[in-house]
Structures are given as structure tokens and as C-alpha cells.
Coordinates of C-alpha atoms in Angstrom, one line a residue:
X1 CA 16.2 -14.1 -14.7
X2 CA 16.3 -10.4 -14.6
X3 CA 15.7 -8.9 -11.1
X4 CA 15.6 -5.6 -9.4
X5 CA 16.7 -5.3 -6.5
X6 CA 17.7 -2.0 -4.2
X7 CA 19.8 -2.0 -1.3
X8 CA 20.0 1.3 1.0
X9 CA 23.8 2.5 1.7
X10 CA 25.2 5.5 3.1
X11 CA 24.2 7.6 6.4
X12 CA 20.7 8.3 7.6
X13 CA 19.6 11.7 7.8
X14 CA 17.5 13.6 10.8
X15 CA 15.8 16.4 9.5
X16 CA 14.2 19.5 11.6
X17 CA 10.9 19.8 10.3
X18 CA 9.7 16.1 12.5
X19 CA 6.4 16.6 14.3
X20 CA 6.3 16.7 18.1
X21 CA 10.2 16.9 18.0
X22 CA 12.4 15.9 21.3
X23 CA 16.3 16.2 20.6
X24 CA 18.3 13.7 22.1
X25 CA 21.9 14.4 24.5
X26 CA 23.5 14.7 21.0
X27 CA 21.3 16.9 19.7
X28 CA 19.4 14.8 17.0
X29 CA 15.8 15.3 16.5
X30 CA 13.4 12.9 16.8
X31 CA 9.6 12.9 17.5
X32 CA 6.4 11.5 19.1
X33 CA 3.9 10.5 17.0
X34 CA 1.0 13.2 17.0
X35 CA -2.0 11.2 16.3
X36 CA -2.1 7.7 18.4
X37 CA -5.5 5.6 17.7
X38 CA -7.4 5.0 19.7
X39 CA -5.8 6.5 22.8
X40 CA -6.4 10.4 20.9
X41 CA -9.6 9.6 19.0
X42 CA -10.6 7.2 16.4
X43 CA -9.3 7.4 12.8
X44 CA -11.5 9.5 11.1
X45 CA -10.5 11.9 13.8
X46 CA -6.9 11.3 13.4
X47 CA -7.8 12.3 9.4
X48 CA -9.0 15.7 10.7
X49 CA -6.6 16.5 13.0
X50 CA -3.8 15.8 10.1
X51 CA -6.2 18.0 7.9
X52 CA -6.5 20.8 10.3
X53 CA -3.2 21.6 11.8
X54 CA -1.3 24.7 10.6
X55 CA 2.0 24.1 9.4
X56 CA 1.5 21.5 6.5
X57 CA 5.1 21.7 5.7
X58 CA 6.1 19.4 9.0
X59 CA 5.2 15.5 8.7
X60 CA 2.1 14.6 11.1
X61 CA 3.0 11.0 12.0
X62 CA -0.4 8.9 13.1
X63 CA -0.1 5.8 14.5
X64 CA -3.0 3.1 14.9
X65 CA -2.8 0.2 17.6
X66 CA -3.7 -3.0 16.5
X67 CA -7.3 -3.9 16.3
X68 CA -10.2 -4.1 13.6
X69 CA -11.5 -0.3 12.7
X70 CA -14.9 -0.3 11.4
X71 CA -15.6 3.3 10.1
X72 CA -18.8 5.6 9.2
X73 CA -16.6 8.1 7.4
X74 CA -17.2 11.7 7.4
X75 CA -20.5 12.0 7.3
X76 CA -21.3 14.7 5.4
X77 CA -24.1 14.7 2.7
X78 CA -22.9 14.1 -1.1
X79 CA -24.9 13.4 -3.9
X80 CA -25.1 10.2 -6.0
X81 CA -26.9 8.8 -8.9
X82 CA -28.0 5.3 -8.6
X83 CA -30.4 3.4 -10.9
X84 CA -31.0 6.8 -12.6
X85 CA -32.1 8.6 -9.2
X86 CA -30.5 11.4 -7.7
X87 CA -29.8 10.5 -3.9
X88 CA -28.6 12.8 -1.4
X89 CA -26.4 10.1 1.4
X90 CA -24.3 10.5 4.2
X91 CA -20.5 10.4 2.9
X92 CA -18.8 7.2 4.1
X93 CA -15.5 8.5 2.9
X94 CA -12.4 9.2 5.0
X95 CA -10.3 11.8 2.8
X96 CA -7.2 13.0 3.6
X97 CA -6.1 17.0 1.9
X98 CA -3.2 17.4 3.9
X99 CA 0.8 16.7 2.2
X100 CA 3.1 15.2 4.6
X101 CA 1.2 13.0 6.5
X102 CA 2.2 9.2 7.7
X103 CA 0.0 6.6 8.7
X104 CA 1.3 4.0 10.1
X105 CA -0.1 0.7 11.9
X106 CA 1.2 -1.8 14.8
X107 CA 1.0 -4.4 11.7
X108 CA -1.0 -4.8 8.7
X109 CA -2.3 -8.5 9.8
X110 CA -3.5 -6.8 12.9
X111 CA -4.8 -3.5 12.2
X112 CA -7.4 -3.1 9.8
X113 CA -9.6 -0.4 8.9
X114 CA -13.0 -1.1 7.7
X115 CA -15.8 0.4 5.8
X116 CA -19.1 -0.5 4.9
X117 CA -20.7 1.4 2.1
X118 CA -24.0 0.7 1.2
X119 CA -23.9 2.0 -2.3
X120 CA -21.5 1.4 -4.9
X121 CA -19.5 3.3 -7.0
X122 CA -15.5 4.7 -7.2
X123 CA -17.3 8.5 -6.1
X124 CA -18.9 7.3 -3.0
X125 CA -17.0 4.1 -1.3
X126 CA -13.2 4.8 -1.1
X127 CA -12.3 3.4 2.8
X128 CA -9.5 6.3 2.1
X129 CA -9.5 8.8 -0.1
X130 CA -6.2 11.0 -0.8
X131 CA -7.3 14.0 -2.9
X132 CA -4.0 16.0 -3.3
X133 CA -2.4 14.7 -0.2
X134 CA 1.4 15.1 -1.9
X135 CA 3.9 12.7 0.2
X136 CA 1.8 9.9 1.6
X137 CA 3.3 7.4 4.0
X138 CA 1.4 4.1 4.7
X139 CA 2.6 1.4 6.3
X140 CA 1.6 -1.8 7.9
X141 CA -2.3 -1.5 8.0
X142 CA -5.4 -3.3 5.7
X143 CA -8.2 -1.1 4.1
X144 CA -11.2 -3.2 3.8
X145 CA -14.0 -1.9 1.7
X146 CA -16.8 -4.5 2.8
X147 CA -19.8 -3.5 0.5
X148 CA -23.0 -3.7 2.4
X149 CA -21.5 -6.5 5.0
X150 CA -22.0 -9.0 2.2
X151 CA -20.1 -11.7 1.7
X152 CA -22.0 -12.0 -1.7
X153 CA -21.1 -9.3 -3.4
X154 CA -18.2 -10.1 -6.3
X155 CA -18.4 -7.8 -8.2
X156 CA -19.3 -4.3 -6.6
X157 CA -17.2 -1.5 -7.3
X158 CA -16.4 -1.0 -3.6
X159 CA -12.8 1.4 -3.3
X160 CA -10.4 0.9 -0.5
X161 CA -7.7 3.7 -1.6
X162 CA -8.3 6.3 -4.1
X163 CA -5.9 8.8 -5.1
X164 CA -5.8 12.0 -7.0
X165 CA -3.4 14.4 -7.6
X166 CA -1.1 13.5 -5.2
X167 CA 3.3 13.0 -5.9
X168 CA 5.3 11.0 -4.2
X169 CA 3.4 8.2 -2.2
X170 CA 5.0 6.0 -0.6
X171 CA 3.0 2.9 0.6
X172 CA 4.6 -0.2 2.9
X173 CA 3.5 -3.6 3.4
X174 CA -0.3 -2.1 3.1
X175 CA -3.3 -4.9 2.4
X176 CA -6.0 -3.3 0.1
X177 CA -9.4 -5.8 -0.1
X178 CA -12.2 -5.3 -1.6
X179 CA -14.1 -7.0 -5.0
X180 CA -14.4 -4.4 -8.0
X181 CA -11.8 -1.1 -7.9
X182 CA -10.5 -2.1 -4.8
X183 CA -7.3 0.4 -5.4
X184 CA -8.3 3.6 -7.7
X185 CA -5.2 4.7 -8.5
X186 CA -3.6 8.1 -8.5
X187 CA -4.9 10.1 -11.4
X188 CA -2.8 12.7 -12.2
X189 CA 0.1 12.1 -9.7
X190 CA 3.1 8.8 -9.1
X191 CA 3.2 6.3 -6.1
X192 CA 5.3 3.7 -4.9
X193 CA 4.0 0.4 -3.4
X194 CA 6.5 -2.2 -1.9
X195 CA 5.4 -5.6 -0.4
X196 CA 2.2 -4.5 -0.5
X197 CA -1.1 -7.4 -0.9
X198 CA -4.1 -6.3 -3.2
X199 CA -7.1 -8.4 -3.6
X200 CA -10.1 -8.2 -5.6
X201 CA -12.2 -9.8 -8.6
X202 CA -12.7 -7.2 -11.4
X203 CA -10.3 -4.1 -12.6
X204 CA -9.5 -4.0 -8.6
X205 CA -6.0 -1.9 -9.7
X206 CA -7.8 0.9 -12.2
X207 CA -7.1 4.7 -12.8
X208 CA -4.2 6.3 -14.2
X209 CA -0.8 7.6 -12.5
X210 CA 2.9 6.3 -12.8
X211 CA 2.1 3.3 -10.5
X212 CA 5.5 1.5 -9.2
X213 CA 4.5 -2.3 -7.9
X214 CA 7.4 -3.7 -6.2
X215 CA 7.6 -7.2 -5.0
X216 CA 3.7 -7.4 -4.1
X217 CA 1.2 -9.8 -3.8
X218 CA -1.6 -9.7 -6.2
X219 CA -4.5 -11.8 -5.2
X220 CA -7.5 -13.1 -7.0
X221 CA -10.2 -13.5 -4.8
X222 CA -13.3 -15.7 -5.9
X223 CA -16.5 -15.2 -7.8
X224 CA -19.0 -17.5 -6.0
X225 CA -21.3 -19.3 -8.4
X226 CA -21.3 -16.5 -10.9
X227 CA -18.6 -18.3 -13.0
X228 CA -16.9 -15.0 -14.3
X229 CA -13.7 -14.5 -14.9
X230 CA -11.1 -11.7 -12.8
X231 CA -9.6 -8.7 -14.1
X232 CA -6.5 -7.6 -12.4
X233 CA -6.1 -3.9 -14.0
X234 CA -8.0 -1.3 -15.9
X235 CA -5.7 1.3 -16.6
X236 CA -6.1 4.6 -17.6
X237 CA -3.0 6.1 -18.1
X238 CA -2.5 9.6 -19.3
X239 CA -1.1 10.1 -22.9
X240 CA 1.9 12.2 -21.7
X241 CA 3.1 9.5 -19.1
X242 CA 6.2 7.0 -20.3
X243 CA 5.6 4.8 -17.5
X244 CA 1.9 3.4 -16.2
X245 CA 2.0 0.6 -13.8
X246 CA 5.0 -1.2 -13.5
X247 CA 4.4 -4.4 -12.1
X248 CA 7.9 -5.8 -10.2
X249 CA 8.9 -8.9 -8.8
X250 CA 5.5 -9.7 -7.9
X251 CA 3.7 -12.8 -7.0
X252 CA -0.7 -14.0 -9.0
X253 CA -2.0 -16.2 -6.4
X254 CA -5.6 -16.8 -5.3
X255 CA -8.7 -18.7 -6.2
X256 CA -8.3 -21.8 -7.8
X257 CA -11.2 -21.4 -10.0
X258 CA -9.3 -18.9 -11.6
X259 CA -6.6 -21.2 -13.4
X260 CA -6.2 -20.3 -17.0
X261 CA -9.0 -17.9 -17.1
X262 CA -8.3 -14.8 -15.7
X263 CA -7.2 -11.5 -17.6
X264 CA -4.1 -9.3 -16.6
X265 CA -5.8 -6.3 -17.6
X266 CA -7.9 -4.3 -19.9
X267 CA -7.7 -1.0 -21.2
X268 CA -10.0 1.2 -19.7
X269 CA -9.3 4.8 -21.6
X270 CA -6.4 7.2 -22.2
X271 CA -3.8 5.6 -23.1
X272 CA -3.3 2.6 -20.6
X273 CA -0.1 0.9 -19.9
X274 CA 0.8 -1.8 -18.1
X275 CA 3.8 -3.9 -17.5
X276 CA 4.8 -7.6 -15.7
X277 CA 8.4 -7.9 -14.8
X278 CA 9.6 -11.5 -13.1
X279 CA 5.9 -12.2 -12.5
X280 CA 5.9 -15.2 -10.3
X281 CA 2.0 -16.6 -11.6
X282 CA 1.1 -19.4 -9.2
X283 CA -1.9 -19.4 -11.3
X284 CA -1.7 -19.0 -15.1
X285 CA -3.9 -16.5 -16.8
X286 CA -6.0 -17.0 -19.9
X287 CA -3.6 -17.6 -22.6
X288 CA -4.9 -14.0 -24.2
X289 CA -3.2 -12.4 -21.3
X290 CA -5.3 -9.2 -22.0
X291 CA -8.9 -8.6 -22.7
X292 CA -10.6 -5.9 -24.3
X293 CA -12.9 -2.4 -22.7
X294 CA -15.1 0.3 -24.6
X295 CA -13.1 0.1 -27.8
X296 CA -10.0 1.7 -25.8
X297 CA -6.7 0.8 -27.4
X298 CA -3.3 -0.4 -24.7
X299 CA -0.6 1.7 -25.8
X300 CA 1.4 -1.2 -23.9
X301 CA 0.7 -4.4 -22.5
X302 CA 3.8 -6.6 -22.3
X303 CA 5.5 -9.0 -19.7
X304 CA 9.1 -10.2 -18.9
X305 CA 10.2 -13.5 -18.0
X306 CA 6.7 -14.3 -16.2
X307 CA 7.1 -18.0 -14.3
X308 CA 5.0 -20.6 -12.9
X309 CA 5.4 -22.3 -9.5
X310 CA 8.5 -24.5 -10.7
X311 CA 10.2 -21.6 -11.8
X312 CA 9.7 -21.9 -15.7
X313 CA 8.8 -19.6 -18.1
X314 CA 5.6 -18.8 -18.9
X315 CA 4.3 -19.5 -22.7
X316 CA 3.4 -15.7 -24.3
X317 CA 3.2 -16.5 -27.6
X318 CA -0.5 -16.5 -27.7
X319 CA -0.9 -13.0 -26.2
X320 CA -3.1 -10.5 -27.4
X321 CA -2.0 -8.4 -30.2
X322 CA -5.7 -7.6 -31.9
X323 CA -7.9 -5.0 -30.4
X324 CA -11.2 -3.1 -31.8
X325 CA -10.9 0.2 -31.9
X326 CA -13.8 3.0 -30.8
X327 CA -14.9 2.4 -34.7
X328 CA -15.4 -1.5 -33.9
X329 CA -12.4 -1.5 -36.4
X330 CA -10.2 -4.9 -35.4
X331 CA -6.7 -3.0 -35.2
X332 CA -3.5 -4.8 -34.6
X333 CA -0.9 -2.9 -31.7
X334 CA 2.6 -2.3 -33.3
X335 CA 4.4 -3.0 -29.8
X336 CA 5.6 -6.5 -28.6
X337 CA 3.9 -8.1 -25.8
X338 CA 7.3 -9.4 -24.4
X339 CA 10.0 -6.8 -23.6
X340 CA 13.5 -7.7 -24.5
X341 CA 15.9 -7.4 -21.8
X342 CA 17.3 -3.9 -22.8
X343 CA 13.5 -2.8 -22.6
X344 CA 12.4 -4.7 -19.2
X345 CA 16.1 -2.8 -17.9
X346 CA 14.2 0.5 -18.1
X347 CA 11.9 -0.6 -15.9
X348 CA 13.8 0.1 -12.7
X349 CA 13.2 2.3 -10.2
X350 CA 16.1 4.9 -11.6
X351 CA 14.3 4.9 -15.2
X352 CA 10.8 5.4 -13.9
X353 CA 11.1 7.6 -11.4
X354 CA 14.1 9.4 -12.1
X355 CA 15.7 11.9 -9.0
X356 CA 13.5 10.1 -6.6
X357 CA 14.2 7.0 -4.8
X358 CA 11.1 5.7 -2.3
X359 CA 12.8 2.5 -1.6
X360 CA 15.3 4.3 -0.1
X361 CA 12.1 5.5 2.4
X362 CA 11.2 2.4 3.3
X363 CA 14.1 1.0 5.0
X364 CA 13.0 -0.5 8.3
X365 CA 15.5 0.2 11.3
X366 CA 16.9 -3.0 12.9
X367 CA 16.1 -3.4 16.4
X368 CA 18.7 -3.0 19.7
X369 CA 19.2 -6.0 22.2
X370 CA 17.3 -5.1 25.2
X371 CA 18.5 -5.1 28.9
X372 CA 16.6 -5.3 31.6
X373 CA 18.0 -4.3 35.4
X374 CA 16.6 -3.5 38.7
X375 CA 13.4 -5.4 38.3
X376 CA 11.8 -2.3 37.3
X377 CA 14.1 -0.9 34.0
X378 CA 14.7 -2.3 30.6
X379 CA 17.7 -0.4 28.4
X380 CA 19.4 -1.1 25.4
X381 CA 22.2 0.8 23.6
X382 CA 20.9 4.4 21.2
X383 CA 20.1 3.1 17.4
X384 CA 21.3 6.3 15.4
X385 CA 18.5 5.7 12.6
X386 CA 15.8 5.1 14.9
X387 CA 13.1 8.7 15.5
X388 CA 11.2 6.8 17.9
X389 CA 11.3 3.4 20.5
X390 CA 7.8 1.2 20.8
X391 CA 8.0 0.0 23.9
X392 CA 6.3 -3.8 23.5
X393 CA 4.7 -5.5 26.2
X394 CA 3.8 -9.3 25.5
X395 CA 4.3 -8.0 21.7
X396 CA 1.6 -5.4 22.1
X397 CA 2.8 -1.9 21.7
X398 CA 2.1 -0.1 25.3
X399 CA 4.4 3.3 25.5
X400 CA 6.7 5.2 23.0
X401 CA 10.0 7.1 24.1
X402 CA 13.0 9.0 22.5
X403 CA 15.2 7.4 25.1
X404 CA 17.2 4.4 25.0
X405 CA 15.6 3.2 28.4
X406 CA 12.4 2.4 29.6
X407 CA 11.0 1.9 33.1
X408 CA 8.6 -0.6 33.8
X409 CA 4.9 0.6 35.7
X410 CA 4.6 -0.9 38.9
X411 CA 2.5 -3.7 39.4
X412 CA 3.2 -5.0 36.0
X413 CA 2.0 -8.5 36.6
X414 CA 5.4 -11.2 36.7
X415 CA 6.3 -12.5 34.0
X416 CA 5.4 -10.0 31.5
X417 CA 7.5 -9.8 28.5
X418 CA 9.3 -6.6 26.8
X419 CA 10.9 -5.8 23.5
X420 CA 11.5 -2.5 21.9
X421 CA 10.8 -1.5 18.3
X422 CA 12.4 1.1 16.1
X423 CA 11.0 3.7 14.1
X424 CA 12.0 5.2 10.7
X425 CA 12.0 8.8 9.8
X426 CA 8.0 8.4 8.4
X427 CA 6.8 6.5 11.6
X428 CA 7.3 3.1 10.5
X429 CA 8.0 0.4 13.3
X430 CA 10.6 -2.1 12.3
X431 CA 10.6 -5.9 14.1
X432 CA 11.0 -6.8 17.3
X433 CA 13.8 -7.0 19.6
X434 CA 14.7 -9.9 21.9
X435 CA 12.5 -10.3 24.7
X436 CA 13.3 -9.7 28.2
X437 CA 11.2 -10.8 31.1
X438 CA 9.9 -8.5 34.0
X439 CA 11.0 -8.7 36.6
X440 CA 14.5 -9.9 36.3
X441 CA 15.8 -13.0 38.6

């Protein structure tokens, strides 16, 4: 079976234009994070304060603690149609303007950040919205757009991340949940997504973009007794584009009920493309593979080398090749629905985004082995590659240095644990180091 795979080689890089800089005894740069939730403000504040500061051109590096966010938004008063009515409503949106920015959490099964819209709709709901906010970083949080608190709703277009307009985003191990639109994504721009999770019921991955999908989880989440089927994707892809969404490596998995009936995708309007590579299906689609939208024709929907569960390959013949056109006219698509593997080759990372390489950006820095001396210090020797140290006590994070020591606060309780964490150049914490325990006997 064909699989990509990227491996980072070479030397790590410290560059001078970190936020909240502090160079070391050898004259590296590295940083504090400038935004630390909650112990600054909450995150809509943290949003702000990226949006507001001067020099754009140096990365603002945000960090949230572990813990479940719920969020109003901004605030401010947009206007919406609903039911035919004009309504003037307090915006529950979180947007984000500002390039350059990193958000990163303690860990995505532990922080999440939650909205509650009480009116649906892509325009009105998005958890996050990043409108021209060039070179993203996300990693290790869950956006949660939880339509009206009810554990009823299916179907509801409800958005967790929208983008527009924005190049080069970079997102890592980020959960997106919601039912309908869950991820909007990023019209007019490109973004990378790597272990990522992202659950919904219908079209919850629609919008156009060159979309890059590696190695994440797609989950189908269930429809209560409404009996419908899911939609994973609704793209929208702009005629000029080569490349769509790129599906990688990843793994279909979810509610039972959705064996042999859901749809991969539909086309939505543009011209939407859509590919599976290595798909690992734990649960089988509708033997159509595709369905059809508003007489919108695919200029590609294929798959390579899709598997079940024990690793065998999933039956395409019976894919659908027949679509009616904005005329109602039944038209036939000239493409093949399964790539050869010359075709699925130019599906890399090197053909689709050619001159860039996010996975490089990801890399997480392995963690020192900790020390500790004293009774009252814990050290470990310098990491080169890490920007930052997370100082972890009983695997919470508590302090953050530059150094490669940390002293303990007295009248830490005995018995307390410590490990240390590193960060990359974006602000992402890698895992843990060995535990040592305070004080030392």
C-alpha cells in the first residue's frame, strides 16, 4: 500500500522575530508565551490582545491551560436572516485578523473551547473564525460548537473553525465537534491539518481552499431517530485550484448506524475536489461513495487503495460516475474514481504544496531527563530545539522558563511530582519527561 510519510532531518533554526524573547548563555533566542489563559484573561481576550498588538510581523504565541472554555464571543451586534426575518443579535464569534499568531493548548483532550450559538448558520456560529489571519498555528485544543446546549440537534449548521483568506495554516492534533459545517474551510487560502479529529453528521468539512488532511481521524457522529444518512464533505473548490482536499492516511470511524450508508462527499459549487488516499474505513460507505448537491458537477472525486478493518481493499467499482447537471441533464464525469498509483504519487505533500513544507512545523521536541537536587531544585541538561520549558507539577503545567533549571516554591506539599516539557518554535508542548519526586530522599 502506498503511504506518505515525512520525516524532519537537518538542524533547527531560532529565528529573531519570537515574541517576548529571552536569549540564552549562548545567545539563542527563545520566548515566553505572551498570552497565558486564564492566568492573563480569558480567550476571547487573548484573541484581542493578538489582534491589537503592533508589530504583526513577530509570532504572538497564546497558550491555554487545561480546562473546558465555554465562550460568549465578541459580542458585538451583527445582523442575520432567519425564517425570513431580519434579526439584529449579539455576535457569538471569536475572530482572529491578525497573521502570525499560535494557539496552543496543555492538550486537546483537556482543553476545550466551547460555544453556544443559539442560531444557526456558517455567518453567525463559527467557535473561531480566522478571517485573513495568514500563518495560523493550532495545536492541542477541541473547538466545540454546541448549538443551543442541545444534545438533539443533528443537523444544525453550527461552525467550530472557519477560515478565509488566510495561507499557510498549520493546525496540530486539533479536535473540531460539532453536527452540520463543523469545519468551514479556508476559502480562498491553503492549510495543513495533521493528526487532527473532526466530527460531525452532514457536509461537517465544506468550503473551498487547498485542504491537506494528513493522518486524521474523521468521525461520524450519530443522527438520533431521524434515520438520515452523513455527509463527510461539501466542497467548494475554486476552478483555478489543482488540489482541493487531500485526504491522507486517514482513519472513517463512528456511529454504527452509519455502516454502508453514509456519503464521502457531495459537490457543493465551484468546482469541488476531493481525494481519499490509504483511507482506513472502519465503517464502509454507501457503495455510491458520493452523492449529489444543487446540480453542481465534482471535477474530482476519487480514492486510492481505501481499506476495511482487516486491512483489505475496499470494493470501488460501484462508485459514482453519473451526475445531473444545473440543467437536470444526467451527465457522466470523464475522470476515474480510483487514482492509479502514478496519480495518488502526486498527492504528497511536495506536489500539493510545492516550496512549503508544514510537516516540517510540526515536529514536537523530545523531552530532557529531569534531575532533581537539594530538595528544592529540579534540572536537566539544555535541549537545543526547545524555545520554551513547561514546568509540570503532578502533570499539570504550573510555571514556564527559558532555563534548563527550575526551583521548586516552598511549601510544595511532599510528594509532589515534576516533569518538564519542551516547546517548538510555534509554542507547541511536546510529551512529558520522566517524573521526579519533590523533595528528593
Amino acid at each position: 500500500m502506498l503511504r506518505f510519510a515525512y520525516i524532519l532531518t537537518g538542524i533547527f533554526f531560532f529565528f529573531s522575530f519570537c515574541g517576548a524573547q529571552t536569549p540564552d548563555s549562548l545567545g539563542r533566542v527563545r520566548y515566553k508565551y505572551d498570552f497565558v489563559v486564564p492566568d492573563n484573561g480569558n480567550f476571547v481576550a487573548a484573541i484581542r490582545a493578538a489582534n491589537n498588538r503592533k508589530d504583526k510581523t513577530k509570532r504572538f504565541r497564546i497558550f491555554i491551560k487545561s480546562s473546558m472554555y465555554r465562550i460568549k464571543g465578541e459580542g458585538n451586534p451583527i445582523k442575520i436572516v432567519e425564517n425570513g426575518k431580519e434579526m439584529v443579535i449579539p455576535s457569538p464569534m471569536t475572530v482572529l485578523t491578525a497573521p502570525n499568531t499560535s494557539i496552543c493548548g496543555e492538550g486537546w483532550k483537556h482543553t476545550q473551547i466551547e460555544s453556544m450559538p443559539m442560531h444557526e448558520g456558517i455567518s453567525c456560529t463559527s467557535t473561531l473564525f480566522l478571517n485573513g489571519a495568514d500563518s495560523t498555528y493550532i495545536q492541542d485544543i477541541e473547538l466545540w460548537s454546541n448549538y443551543r446546549n442541545d444534545p438533539d440537534a443533528f443537523a444544525n449548521r453550527a461552525v467550530a473553525l472557519n477560515e478565509k483568506n488566510c495561507k499557510g495554516n498549520i493546525f496540530k492534533n486539533l479536535s473540531l465537534m460539532s453536527t452540520q459545517d463543523t469545519y468551514y474551510t479556508n476559502d480562498g487560502g491553503t492549510t495543513y491539518l495533521e493528526d487532527c479529529t473532526i466530527k460531525g453528521t452532514v457536509d461537517f468539512i465544506c468550503g473551498g481552499g487547498t485542504i491537506y488532511f494528513n493522518r486524521c481521524d474523521i468521525e461520524l457522529r450519530p443522527r438520533g431517530k431521524t434515520g438520515a444518512r452523513d455527509v463527510i464533505c461539501a466542497p467548494a473548490t475554486e476552478a483555478f485550484r489543482q488540489y482541493g482536499y487531500v485526504f491522507n492516511g486517514c482513519r472513517i470511524f463512528g456511529a454504527s448506524e452509519q455502516e454502508g450508508r453514509y456519503m464521502l462527499g457531495r459537490p457543493w459549487k465551484n468546482a469541488p475536489r476531493a481525494v481519499f488516499i490509504g483511507t482506513m474505513m472502519e465503517l464502509l460507505p454507501d457503495s455510491l461513495g458520493w452523492t449529489e448537491m444543487h446540480g453542481t458537477l465534482p471535477r474530482l472525486f476519487a480514492e486510492y487503495e481505501s481499506i476495511n478493518p482487516d486491512f483489505q481493499l475496499v470494493p470501488t467499482g460501484s462508485r459514482r460516475k453519473q451526475y445531473k447537471d444545473k440543467n437536470n441533464v444526467q451527465t457522466t464525469v470523464r475522470y476515474s474514481t480510483d487514482l492509479s498509483v502514478q496519480d495518488a504519487e502526486k498527492y504528497d505533500i511536495d506536489h500539493v504544496f510545492p516550496g512549503w513544507h508544514p510537516e516540517q512545523k510540526t515536529v514536537l521536541v523530545e523531552p530532557p531527563v529531569v534531575h532533581i537536587k537539594d530538595r528544592g531544585s529540579i534540572y536537566w541538561e539544555d535541549v537545543p530545539e526547545a524555545c520554551l520549558y513547561a514546568i509540570c507539577k503532578n502533570r499539570d503545567v504550573v510555571a514556564f522558563t527559558t532555563k534548563p533549571y527550575y526551583n521548586v516554591p516552598r511549601g510544595t506539599a511532599e510528594g509532589s511530582c515534576y516533569s518538564v516539557r519542551c516547546a517548538n518554535w510555534y509554542g507547541g508542548l511536546g510529551d512529558r519527561s520522566n517524573e521526579v519526586v519533590y523533595p528528593n530522599r
